[in-house]
Structures are given as structure tokens and as C-alpha cells.
Coordinates of C-alpha atoms and ligand atoms in Angstrom, one line a residue:
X1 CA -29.4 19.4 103.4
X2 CA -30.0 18.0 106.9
X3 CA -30.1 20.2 109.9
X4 CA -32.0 22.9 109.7
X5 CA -32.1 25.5 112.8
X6 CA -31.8 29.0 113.1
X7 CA -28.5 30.4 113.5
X8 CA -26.5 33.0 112.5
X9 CA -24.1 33.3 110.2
X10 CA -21.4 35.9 108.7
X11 CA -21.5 37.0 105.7
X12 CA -18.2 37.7 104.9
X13 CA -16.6 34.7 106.0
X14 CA -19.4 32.3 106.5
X15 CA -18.6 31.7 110.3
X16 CA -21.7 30.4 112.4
X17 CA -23.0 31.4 115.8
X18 CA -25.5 30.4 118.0
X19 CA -26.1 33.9 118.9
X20 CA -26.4 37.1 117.8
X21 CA -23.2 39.5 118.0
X22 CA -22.0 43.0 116.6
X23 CA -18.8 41.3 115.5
X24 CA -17.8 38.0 113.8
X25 CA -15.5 35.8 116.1
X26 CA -14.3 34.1 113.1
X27 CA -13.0 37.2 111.1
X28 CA -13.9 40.5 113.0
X29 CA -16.1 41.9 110.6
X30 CA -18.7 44.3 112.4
X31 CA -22.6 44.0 111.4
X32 CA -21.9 41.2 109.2
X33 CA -24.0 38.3 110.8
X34 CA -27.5 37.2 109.7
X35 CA -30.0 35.1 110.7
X36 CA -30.2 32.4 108.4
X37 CA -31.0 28.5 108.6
X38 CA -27.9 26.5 109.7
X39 CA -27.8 24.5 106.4
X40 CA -24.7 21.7 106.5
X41 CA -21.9 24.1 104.8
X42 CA -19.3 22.0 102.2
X43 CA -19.5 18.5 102.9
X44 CA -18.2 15.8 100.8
X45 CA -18.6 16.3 96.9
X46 CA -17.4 13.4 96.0
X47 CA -19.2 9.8 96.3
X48 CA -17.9 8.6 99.7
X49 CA -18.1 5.2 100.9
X50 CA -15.9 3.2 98.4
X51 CA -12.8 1.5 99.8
X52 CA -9.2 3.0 99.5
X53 CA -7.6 1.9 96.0
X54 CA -3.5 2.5 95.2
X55 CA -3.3 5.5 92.8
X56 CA -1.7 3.7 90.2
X57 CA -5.3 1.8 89.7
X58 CA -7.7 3.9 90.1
X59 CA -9.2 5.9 86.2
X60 CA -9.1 9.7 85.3
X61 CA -12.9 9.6 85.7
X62 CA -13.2 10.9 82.4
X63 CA -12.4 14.6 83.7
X64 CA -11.2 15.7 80.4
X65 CA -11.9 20.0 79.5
X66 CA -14.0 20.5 76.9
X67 CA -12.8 23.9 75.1
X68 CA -15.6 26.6 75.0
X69 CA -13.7 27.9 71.8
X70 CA -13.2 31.3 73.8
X71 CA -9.5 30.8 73.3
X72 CA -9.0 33.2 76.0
X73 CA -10.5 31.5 78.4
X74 CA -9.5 28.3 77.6
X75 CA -6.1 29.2 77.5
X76 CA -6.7 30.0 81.9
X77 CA -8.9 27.3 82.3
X78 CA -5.7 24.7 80.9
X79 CA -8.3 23.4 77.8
X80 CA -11.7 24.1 78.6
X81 CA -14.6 23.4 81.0
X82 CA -14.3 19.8 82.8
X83 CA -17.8 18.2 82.3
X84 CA -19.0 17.4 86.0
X85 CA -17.1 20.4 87.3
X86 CA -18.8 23.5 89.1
X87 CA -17.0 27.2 87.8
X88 CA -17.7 30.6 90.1
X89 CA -16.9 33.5 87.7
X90 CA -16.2 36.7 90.2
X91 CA -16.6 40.4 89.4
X92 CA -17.9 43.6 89.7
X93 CA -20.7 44.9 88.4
X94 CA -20.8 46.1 84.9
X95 CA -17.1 44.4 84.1
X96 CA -19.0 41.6 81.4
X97 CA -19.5 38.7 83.3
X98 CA -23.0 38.1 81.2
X99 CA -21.2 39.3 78.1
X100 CA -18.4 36.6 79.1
X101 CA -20.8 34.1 79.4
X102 CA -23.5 34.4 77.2
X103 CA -20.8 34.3 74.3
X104 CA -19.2 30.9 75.4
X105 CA -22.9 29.6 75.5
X106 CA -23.1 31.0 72.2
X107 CA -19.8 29.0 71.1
X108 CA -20.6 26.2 72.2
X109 CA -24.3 25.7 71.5
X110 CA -23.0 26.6 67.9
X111 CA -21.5 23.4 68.3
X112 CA -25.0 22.1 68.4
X113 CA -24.8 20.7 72.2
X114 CA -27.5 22.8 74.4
X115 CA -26.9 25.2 76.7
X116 CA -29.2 26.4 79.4
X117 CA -28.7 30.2 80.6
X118 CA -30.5 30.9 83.8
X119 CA -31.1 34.5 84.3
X120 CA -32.4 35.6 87.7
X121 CA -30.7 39.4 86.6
X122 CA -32.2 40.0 83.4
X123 CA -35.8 38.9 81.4
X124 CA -35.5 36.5 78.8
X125 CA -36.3 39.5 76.4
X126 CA -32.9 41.1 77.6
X127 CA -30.6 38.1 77.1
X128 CA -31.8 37.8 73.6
X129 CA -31.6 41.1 72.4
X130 CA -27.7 40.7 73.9
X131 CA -27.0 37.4 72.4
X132 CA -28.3 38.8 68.9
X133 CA -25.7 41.7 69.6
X134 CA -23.4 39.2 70.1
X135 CA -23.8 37.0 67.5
X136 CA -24.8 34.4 69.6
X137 CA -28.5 33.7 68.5
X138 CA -28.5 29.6 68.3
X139 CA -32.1 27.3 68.7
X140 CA -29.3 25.1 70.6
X141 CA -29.1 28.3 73.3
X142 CA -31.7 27.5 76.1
X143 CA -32.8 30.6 77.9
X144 CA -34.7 30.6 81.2
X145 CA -35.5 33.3 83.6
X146 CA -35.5 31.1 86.4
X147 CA -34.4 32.0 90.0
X148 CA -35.5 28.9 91.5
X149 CA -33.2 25.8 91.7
X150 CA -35.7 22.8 91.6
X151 CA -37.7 24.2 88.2
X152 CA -34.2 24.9 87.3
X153 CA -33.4 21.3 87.6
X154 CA -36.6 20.3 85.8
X155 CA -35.5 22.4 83.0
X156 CA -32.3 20.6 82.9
X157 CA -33.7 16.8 83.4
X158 CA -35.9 18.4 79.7
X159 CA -33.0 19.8 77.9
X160 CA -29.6 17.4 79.2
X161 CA -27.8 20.6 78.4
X162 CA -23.7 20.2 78.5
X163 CA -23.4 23.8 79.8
X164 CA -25.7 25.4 82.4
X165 CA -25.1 29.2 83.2
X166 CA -26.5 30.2 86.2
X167 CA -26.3 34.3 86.2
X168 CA -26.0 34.8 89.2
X169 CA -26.0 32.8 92.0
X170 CA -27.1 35.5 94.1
X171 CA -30.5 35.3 92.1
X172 CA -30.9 31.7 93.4
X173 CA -33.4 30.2 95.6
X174 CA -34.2 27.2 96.8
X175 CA -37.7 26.5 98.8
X176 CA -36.6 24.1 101.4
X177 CA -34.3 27.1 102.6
X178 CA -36.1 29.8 104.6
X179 CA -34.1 32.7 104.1
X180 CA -34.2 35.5 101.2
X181 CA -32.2 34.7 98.0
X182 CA -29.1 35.8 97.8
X183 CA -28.4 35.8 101.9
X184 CA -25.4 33.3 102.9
X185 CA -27.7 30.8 103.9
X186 CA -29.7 30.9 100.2
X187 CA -26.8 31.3 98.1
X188 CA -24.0 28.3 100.2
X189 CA -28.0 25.9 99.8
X190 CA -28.5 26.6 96.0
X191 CA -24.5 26.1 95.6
X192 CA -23.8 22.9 97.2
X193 CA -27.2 21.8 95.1
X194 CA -25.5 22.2 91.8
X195 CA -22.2 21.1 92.6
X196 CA -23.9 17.6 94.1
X197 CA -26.3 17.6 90.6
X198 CA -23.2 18.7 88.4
X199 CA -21.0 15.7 90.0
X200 CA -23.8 13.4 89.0
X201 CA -25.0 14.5 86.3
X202 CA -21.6 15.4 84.5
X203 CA -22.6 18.6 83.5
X204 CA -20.6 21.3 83.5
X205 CA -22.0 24.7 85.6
X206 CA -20.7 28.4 85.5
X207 CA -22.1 30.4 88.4
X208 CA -21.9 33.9 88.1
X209 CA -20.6 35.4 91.5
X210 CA -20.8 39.2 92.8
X211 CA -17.6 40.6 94.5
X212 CA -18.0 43.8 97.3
X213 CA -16.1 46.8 97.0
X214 CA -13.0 45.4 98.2
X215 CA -12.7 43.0 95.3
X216 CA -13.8 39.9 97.8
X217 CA -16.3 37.4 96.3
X218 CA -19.9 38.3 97.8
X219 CA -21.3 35.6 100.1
X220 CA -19.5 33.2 102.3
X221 CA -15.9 32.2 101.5
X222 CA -17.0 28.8 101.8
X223 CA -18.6 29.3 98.0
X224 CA -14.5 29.2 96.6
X225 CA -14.4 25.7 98.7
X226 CA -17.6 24.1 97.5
X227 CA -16.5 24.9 93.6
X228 CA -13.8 23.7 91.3
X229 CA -12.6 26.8 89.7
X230 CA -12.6 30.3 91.0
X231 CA -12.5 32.8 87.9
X232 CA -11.7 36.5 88.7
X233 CA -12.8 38.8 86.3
X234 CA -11.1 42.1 86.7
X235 CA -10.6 45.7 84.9
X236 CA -11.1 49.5 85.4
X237 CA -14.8 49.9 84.1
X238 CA -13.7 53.2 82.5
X239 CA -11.3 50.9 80.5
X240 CA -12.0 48.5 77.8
X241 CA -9.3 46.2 79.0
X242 CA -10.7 43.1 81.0
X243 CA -8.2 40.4 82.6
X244 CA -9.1 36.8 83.2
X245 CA -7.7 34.6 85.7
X246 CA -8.2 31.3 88.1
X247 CA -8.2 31.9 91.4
X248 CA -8.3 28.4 91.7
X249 CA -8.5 25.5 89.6
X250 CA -8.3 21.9 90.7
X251 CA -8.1 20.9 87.0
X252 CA -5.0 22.8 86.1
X253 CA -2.5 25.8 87.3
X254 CA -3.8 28.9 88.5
X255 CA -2.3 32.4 87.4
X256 CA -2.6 32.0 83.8
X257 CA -3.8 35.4 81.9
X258 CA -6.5 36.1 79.5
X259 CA -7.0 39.0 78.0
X260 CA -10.1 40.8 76.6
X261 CA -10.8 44.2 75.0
X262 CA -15.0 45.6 75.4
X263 CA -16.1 46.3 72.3
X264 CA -19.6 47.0 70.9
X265 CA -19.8 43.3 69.2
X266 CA -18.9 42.1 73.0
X267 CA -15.9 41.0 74.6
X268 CA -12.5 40.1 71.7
X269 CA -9.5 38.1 72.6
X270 CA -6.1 40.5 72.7
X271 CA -3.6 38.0 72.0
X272 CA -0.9 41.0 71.9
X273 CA -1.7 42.3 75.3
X274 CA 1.6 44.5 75.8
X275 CA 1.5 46.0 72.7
X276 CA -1.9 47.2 73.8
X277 CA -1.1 48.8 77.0
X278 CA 1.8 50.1 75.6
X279 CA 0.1 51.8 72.6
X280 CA -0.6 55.2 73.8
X281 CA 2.7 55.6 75.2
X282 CA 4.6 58.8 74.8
X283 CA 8.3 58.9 74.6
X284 CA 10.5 61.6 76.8
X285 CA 7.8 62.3 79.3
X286 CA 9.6 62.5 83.1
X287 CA 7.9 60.0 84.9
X288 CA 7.3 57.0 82.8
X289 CA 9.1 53.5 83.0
X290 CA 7.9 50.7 81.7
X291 CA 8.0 47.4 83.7
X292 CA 8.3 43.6 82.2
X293 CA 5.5 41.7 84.8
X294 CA 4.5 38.3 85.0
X295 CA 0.8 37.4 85.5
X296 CA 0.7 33.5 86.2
X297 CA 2.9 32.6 83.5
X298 CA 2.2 35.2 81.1
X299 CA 4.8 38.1 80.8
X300 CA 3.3 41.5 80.7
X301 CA 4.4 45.0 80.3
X302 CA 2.9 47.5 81.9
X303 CA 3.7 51.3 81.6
X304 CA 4.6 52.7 85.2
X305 CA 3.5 56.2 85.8
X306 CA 4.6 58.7 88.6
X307 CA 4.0 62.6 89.1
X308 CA 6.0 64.5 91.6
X309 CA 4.1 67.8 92.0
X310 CA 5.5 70.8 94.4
X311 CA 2.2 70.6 97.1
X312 CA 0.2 73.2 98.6
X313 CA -0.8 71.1 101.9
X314 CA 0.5 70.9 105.0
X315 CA 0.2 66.8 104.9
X316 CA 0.9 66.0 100.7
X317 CA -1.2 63.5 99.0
X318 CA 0.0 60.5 98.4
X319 CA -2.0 58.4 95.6
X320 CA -1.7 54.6 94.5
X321 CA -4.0 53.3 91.6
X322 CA -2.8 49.9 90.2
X323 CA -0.1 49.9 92.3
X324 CA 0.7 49.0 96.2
X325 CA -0.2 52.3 98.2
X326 CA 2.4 51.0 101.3
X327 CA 4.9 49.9 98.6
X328 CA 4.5 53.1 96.9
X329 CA 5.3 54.9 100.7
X330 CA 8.1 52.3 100.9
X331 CA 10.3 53.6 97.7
X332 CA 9.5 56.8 98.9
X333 CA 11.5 56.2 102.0
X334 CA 14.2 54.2 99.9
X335 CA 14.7 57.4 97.5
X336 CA 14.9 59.6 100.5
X337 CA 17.1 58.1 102.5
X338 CA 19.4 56.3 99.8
X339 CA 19.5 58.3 96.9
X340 CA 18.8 61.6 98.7
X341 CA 15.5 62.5 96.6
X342 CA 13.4 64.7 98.9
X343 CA 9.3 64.0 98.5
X344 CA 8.7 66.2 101.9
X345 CA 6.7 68.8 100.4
X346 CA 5.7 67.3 97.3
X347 CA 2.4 65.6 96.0
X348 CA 3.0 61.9 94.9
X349 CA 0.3 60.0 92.6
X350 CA 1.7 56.7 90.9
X351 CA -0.1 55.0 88.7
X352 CA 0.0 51.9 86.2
X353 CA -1.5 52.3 83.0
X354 CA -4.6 50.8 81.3
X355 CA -6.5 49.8 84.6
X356 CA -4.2 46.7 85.6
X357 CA -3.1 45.9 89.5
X358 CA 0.5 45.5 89.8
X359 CA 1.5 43.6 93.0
X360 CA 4.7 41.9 92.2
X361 CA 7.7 43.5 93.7
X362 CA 9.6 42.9 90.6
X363 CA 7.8 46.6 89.8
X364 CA 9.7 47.8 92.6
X365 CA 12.7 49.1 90.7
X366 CA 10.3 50.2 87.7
X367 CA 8.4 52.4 90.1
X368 CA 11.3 53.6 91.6
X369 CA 12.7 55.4 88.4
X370 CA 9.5 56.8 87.6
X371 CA 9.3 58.4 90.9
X372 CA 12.9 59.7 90.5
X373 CA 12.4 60.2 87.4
X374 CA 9.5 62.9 87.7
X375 CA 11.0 64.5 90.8
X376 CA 14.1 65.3 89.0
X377 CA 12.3 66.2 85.7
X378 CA 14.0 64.1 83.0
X379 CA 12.6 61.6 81.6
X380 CA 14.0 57.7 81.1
X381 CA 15.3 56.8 77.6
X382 CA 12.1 55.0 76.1
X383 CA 13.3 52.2 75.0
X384 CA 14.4 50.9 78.5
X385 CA 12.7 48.4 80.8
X386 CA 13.8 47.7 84.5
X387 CA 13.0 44.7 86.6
X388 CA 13.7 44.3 90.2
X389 CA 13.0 44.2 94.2
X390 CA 14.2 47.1 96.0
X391 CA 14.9 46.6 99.7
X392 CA 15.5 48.9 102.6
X393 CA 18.8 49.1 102.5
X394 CA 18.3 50.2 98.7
X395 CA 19.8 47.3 97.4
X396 CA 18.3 45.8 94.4
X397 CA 17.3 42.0 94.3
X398 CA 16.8 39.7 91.5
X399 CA 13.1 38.3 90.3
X400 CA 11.6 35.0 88.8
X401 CA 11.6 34.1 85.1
X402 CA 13.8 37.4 84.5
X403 CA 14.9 36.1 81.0
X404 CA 11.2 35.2 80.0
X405 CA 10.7 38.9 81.1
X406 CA 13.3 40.5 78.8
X407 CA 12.4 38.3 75.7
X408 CA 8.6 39.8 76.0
X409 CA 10.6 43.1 76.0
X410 CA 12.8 42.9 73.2
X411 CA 9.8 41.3 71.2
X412 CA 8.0 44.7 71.7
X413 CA 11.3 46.7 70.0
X414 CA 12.9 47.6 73.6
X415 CA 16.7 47.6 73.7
X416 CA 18.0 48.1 77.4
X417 CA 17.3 46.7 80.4
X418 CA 17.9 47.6 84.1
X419 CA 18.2 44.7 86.6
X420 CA 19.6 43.7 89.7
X421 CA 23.9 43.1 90.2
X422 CA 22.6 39.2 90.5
X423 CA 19.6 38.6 88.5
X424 CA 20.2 35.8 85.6
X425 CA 19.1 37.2 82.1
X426 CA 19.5 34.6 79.6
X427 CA 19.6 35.8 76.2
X428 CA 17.0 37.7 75.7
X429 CA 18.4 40.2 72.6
X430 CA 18.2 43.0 75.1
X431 CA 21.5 44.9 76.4
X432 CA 21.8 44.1 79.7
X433 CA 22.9 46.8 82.2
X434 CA 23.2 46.1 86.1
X435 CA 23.0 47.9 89.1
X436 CA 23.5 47.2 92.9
X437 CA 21.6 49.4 94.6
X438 CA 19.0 51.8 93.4
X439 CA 21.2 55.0 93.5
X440 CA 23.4 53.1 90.8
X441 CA 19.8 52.5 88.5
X442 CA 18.9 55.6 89.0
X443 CA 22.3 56.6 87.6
X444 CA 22.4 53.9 84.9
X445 CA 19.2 55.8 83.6
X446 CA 20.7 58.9 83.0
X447 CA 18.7 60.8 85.9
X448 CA 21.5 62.0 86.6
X449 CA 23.7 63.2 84.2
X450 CA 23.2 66.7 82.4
X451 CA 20.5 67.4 80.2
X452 CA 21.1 67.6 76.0
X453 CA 18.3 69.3 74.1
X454 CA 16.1 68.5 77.5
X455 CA 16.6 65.0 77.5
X456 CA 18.8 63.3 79.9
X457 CA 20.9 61.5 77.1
X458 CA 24.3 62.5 77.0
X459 CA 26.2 59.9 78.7
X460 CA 23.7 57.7 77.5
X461 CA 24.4 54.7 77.1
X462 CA 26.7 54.5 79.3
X463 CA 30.3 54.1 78.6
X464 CA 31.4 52.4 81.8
X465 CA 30.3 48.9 80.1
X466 CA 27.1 49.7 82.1
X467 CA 28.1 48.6 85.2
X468 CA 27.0 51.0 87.5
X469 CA 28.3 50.1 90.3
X470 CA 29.9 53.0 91.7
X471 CA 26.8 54.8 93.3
X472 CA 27.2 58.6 94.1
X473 CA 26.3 59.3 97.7
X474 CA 23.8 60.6 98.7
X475 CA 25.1 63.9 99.7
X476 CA 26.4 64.8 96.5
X477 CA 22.9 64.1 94.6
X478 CA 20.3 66.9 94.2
X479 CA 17.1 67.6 96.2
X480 CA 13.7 67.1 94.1
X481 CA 12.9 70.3 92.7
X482 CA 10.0 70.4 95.1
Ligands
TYD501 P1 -22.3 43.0 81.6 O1 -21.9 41.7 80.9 O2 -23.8 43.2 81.7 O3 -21.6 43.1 83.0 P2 -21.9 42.2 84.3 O4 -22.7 41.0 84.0 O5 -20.5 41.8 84.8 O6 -22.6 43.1 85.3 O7 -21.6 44.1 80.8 C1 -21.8 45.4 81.1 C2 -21.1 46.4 80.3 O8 -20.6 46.0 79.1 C3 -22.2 47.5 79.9 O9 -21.8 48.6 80.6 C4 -22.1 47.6 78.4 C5 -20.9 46.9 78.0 N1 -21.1 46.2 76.8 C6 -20.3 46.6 75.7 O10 -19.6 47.5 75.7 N2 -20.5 45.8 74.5 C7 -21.3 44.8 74.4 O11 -21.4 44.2 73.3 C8 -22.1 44.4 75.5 C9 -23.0 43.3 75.5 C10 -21.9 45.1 76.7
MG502 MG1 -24.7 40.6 84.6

């Protein structure tokens, strides 16, 4: 680490400055800069001085994953850690990013190759009384309370572990660097240290990496460049469901999905992930539509959730959790304007179920019903899914891998699906019904048609072939019960 000078530097993106300011010039952020050494940020992390070679020629280096036998997270890492390669696991607090890691040391020092776990968070005493909760007390596990990065190297020159956990990077320190652990200066120092050892050492490291509020990785954005794979850890605290994936991976595709449940014994594997979001699910409630998703390359469904609720404030509440708050104001607009559904005077809260994020706008249509849906008060048949863009102009527009979406459906015992006049379906096993525009789905669903025994099903399914195309105008439709 050559230069070292005082400078400042921001914290949230990493930007340095000579000088002191209120505001960052590289990303606006207000308060954010600190004083810290002006230690040589990235670099090379490669060997550098060898002469250009054709690909053809040149060796794989040996970069082949080594599985951790957390299937889970295998299955997102592409096969398993890449000896040599430098991991950042990214949370929040409390979401099991110890549990996580102190049960693939567990794996693989059962495998009788060491493991060192560096703990700047928690005493030595701590991690073992976890790993004996979770079954992962092994003479092969190496446990150091260790904040500082040259004894932590000392300890792994001792050991030659083949995993070193480092929980959390924030905890690091080196003593060359004159600034507090865990300020930007500390934690991009320690970093770039154990990515340069990892490379020649071939050892593989998992950092542990604290993310703010706002679900950004704590510490300078140059941390996601120095490493090889970015994991984001994510799920509703209050939920036992926790969701894996790579931010970024330069050993493999990002976006695939794991999936983990909290229980006492620690963190399981959910191989049936729909089927668990979808267990509590109650049939013939207004309001409720589930959507087919794809997370990376994993297909997903997710129950949708909206309540339309007459509002005693001058300005009604709108309220997003799991889904896009502007997209949610979007459809809004769309059901005004198109399908003549009036949310003036009503509360709106939308919701997706079991703590996940939705942010593909194939949930568009999904959301849509449930919105209508709720305002009018009947509920859509429950074996029904809908995929789907909505746009402005209320037109509905076809998705990615919409036939991989329907076969996860029909696996799960759905029979009817609502998609776009254009989308491609394959044959999935599911009926396939199509609509236009969004008046036409909402139609399609039976929103509209009178009510049998309080539920919208006479009429349903529909005998027109399900085509749907015929949309009622808007005029003729009624006003939310609001
Ligand atoms: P932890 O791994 O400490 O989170 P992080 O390192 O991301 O801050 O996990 C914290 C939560 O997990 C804690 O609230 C208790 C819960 N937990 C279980 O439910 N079961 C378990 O077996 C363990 C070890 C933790
Ligand atoms: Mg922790």
C-alpha cells in the first residue's frame, strides 16, 4: 500500500478529496466524507507484467469451485467456492450471515480440510456455543478472535486453512493504516490485503460485509470491485425465509436463487420455495393474486396482496412493502383512468407475501388484479396466476421465460393463467387465457361479472374461448366501493 497521505474520502461511494466538503462531488451524499489515509484503492489483482498470450493458449489456472456442500449456496455460486477467489457476503444485521457461514465452515472442515473463522463480532466462546447448536463442532474448525490482519495472516501461514471466514470485515484492522477499523480507509486496506494473499495463496476467503438501511453494502463501493463475488443476503427479519443471491460473480451467472428457512438448528435449504410462500394461502379472499416470478433463473411464485380500504384522511395512504411504491402509484393511475376503478378516497397498502421484494414488471398485471380485485370486493378464482407488463395506455405486454413461468404454476396444482394478447406460453399444462389490455384481465377474472354465493364465479370460466378481448369501457364499469 504505497501512498499514504491524509485525505478524505466518502463513505458511501469511496470518492477522494483533497479537502474537506459537506457534500461528496462524486455521488452527492451530504456528511459522508472522512478523514482517512489515501491508501492506493483497487489496483491490479492479478500478476501483471507477463506478456500478452492468444486465448486459445493460455490454462484455466486451476479456478475450479469447490462445493461447500450447502447445496443452496452452491447451487448460486455455479459449484462452489473457487480456491484463490475473495467472496463479500452482504446483509443486514440479524438476517444469519454468521449462521450462513459458520455452517459451511462446518461442512467443509467435516471434510477434514481446515477452516479458519475470524471473529472480530463475537468471543471465541460465542462461536462455539453456535457451532455446537449447529452441529458444526469439528477439531478441523479453526476459531480465532482476531481483528487484526497481519496475526490473522500468521494464523493462516500455521494452519494453511482452505477456507478463511473473516466475520466481518468491518472488524478488520490493519497497523500500517492510521484510521479506526471499520472506516473506508481501514476496511478498502484490510480488503485489497486478503484479495492480494487469497490470489497467492489460493485460498479461498468469505468476508462478511454490513449493508446501511437502504440495503447498500456498508463501506466504499469499491469493496464489490476489489472482490470476486458479491452475495446478498436478504429477508424480512420477522420472517424465517432468507434469499441468497450473487450480485456478482466472475466465476459464473449472477441471479441464481437460494433459498433458506431460520430454524432453531440454523439455517435449512427449501428446495420447494413456492409451495412455501404459498402455504398459508387462503382461497376467496378479495385482494389476493398470485404471481409466477423469476429470480435469476429460478421461477418463483409469490402471493400478491392488496387492500382497498374507504380512508378517513384528507391525503390517503398509500403503502408498498415488497413491492415498487412508484409502480404501485402507477397501476393506480392505469385502473383509474382505463378501467374506471376510482382509489380517490381510499387507503391503498400492497403487499407481497413472505418478506420477498418483487421488482420485475411481469408483477405488473398480478398487482393490478389484486388492486381491482379488493376495490371491487370479489375475490380472483384461486387457482389462477397472471403474468404481465402493464403500460400507460393499459395495454398489457408480454414477459421473459413466460412458459418456464406457467410450468412452475401448474407444478404447484394451478389451472389458469392470465397473460398478455402476445406473450408465448409453451405448454405448460395450464389453460391459457389472454387479454389485451388490463380492462379485458380484469374481466377475464370475473371481477366483473355478478356475484354466485359471494364469489365472483358465474361466468367463470369464461365461455368466449377466453379471449377477452372485447374490453367494457370504462364508462360503463363501476366506481370502487370507496
Ligand atoms: P446471525 O447469524 O447472528 O446474523 P448476522 O450475523 O447476519 O447478524 O443470526 C441472527 C439471528 O438468527 C438471531 O436473531 C437468532 C437467529 N438464529 C436462529 O433462529 N437459529 C439458529 O440456529 C441461530 C444460530 C440463529
Ligand atoms: Mg454476525
Amino acid at each position: 500500500m504505497a501512498r499514504v497521505r491524509t485525505t478524505y474520502r466518502c463513505g458511501a461511494c469511496g470518492t477522494a478529496t483533497p479537502k474537506w466538503a459537506g457534500r461528496c462531488s462524486g455521488c452527492g451524499a451530504w456528511g459522508a466524507l472522512v478523514e482517512g489515509p489515501d491508501t492506493v484503492l483497487g489496483g491490479p489483482t492479478v500478476a501483471s507484467g507477463e506478456a500478452a498470450m492468444p486465448v486459445t493458449e493460455l490454462d484455466e489456472g486451476g479456478s475450479v469451485a469447490r462445493a461447500t456442500g450447502i447445496a443452496e449456496l452452491d447451487r448460486v455460486l455455479g459449484g462452489g467456492l473457487v480456491p484463490g477467489s475473495v467472496t463479500l457476503l452482504g446483509g443486514e444485521p440479524g438476517i444469519g450471515k454468521s449462521t450462513l457461514l459458520l455452517q459451511v465452515a462446518g461442512s467443509v472442515a467435516a471434510r477434514r480440510e481446515p477452516v479458519l473463522v475470524a471473529s472480530g463480532e463475537e468471543s471465541a466462546g460465542q462461536v462455539r456455543r453456535r457451532a455446537e447448536r449447529l452441529g458444526a463442532l469439528h477439531p478441523c474448525l479453526w476459531v480465532a478472535a482476531e481483528g487484526s490482519v497481519p496475526r490473522l495472516l500468521a494464523h493462516v501461514d500455521e494452519l494453511q486453512p482452505a477456507l478463511v471466514v473473516v466475520d466481518s470485515v468491518q472488524t478488520l484492522a490493519d497497523p500500517e493504516v492510521a484510521s479506526a477499523a471499520g472506516s473506508v480507509g481501514q476496511v478498502t486496506a484490510c480488503a485489497a490485503r486478503l484479495v492480494a494473499e487469497a490470489k497467492a495463496r489460493g485460498l479461498a476467503v468469505v468476508m462478511v460485509g454490513h449493508v446501511t438501511k437502504d440495503g447498500a453494502l456498508a463501506g466504499p463501493r469499491v469493496l464489490e470491485h476489489v472482490v470476486d463475488t458479491v452475495l446478498s443476503f436478504e429477508g424480512d427479519r420477522h420472517h424465517a425465509l432468507r434469499l441468497i443471491r450473487a450480485v456478482k460473480h466472475r466465476f459464473g451467472p449472477t441471479g441464481a436463487l437460494g433459498v433458506f428457512e431460520m430454524a432453531d438448528e440454523g439455517l435449512r435449504a427449501v428446495p420447494d420455495a413456492s409451495g412455501l410462500f404459498l402455504a398459508d394461502r387462503q382461497a376467496g379472499v378479495p385482494g389476493s393474486v398470485v404471481v409466477p416470478t423469476i429470480d435469476g433463473s429460478r421461477p418463483l411464485l409469490v402471493e400478491v396482496q392488496a387492500l382497498v380500504a374507504p380512508s378517513a384522511l384528507g391525503t390517503p395512504r398509500r403503502s408498498a412493502q415488497g413491492v415498487d411504491g412508484g409502480r404501485l402509484a402507477l397501476l393506480l393511475a392505469v385502473l383509474e383512468r382505463r378501467v374506471g376503478l376510482s382509489f380517490a378516497t381510499a387507503d391503498v397498502f400492497a403487499s407481497a407475501v413472505g418478506g420477498v421484494r418483487l421488482v420485475e414488471p411481469a408483477t405488473d398485471l398480478g398487482l393490478a388484479l389484486a388492486l381491482a380485485s379488493s376495490a371491487l370486493g370479489r375475490p380472483v378464482p384461486h387457482d389462477v396466476v397472471a403474468c404481465g407488463e402493464v403500460g400507460l395506455g393499459g395495454e398489457l405486454r408480454q414477459v421473459v421465460h413466460t412458459p418456464r413461468r406457467l410450468t412452475e404454476a401448474a407444478r404447484l396444482g394451478f389451472r389458469w393463467a392470465i397473460v398478455p394478447g402476445t406473450a408465448v406460453t409453451g405448454s405448460s399444462g395450464l389453460e391459457v387465457m389472454r387479454a389485451d389490455d388490463l380492462a379485458g384481465a380484469v374481466r377475464l377474472c370475473g371481477l366483473l361479472g355478478p356475484l354466485v354465493d359471494g364469489v365472483a364465479h358465474d361466468g367463470w370460466p369464461p365461455t368466449d374461448g377466453g379471449e377477452g378481448r372485447a374490453a367494457t369501457p370504462g364508462w360503463a364499469l363501476p366506481r370502487s366501493a370507496a
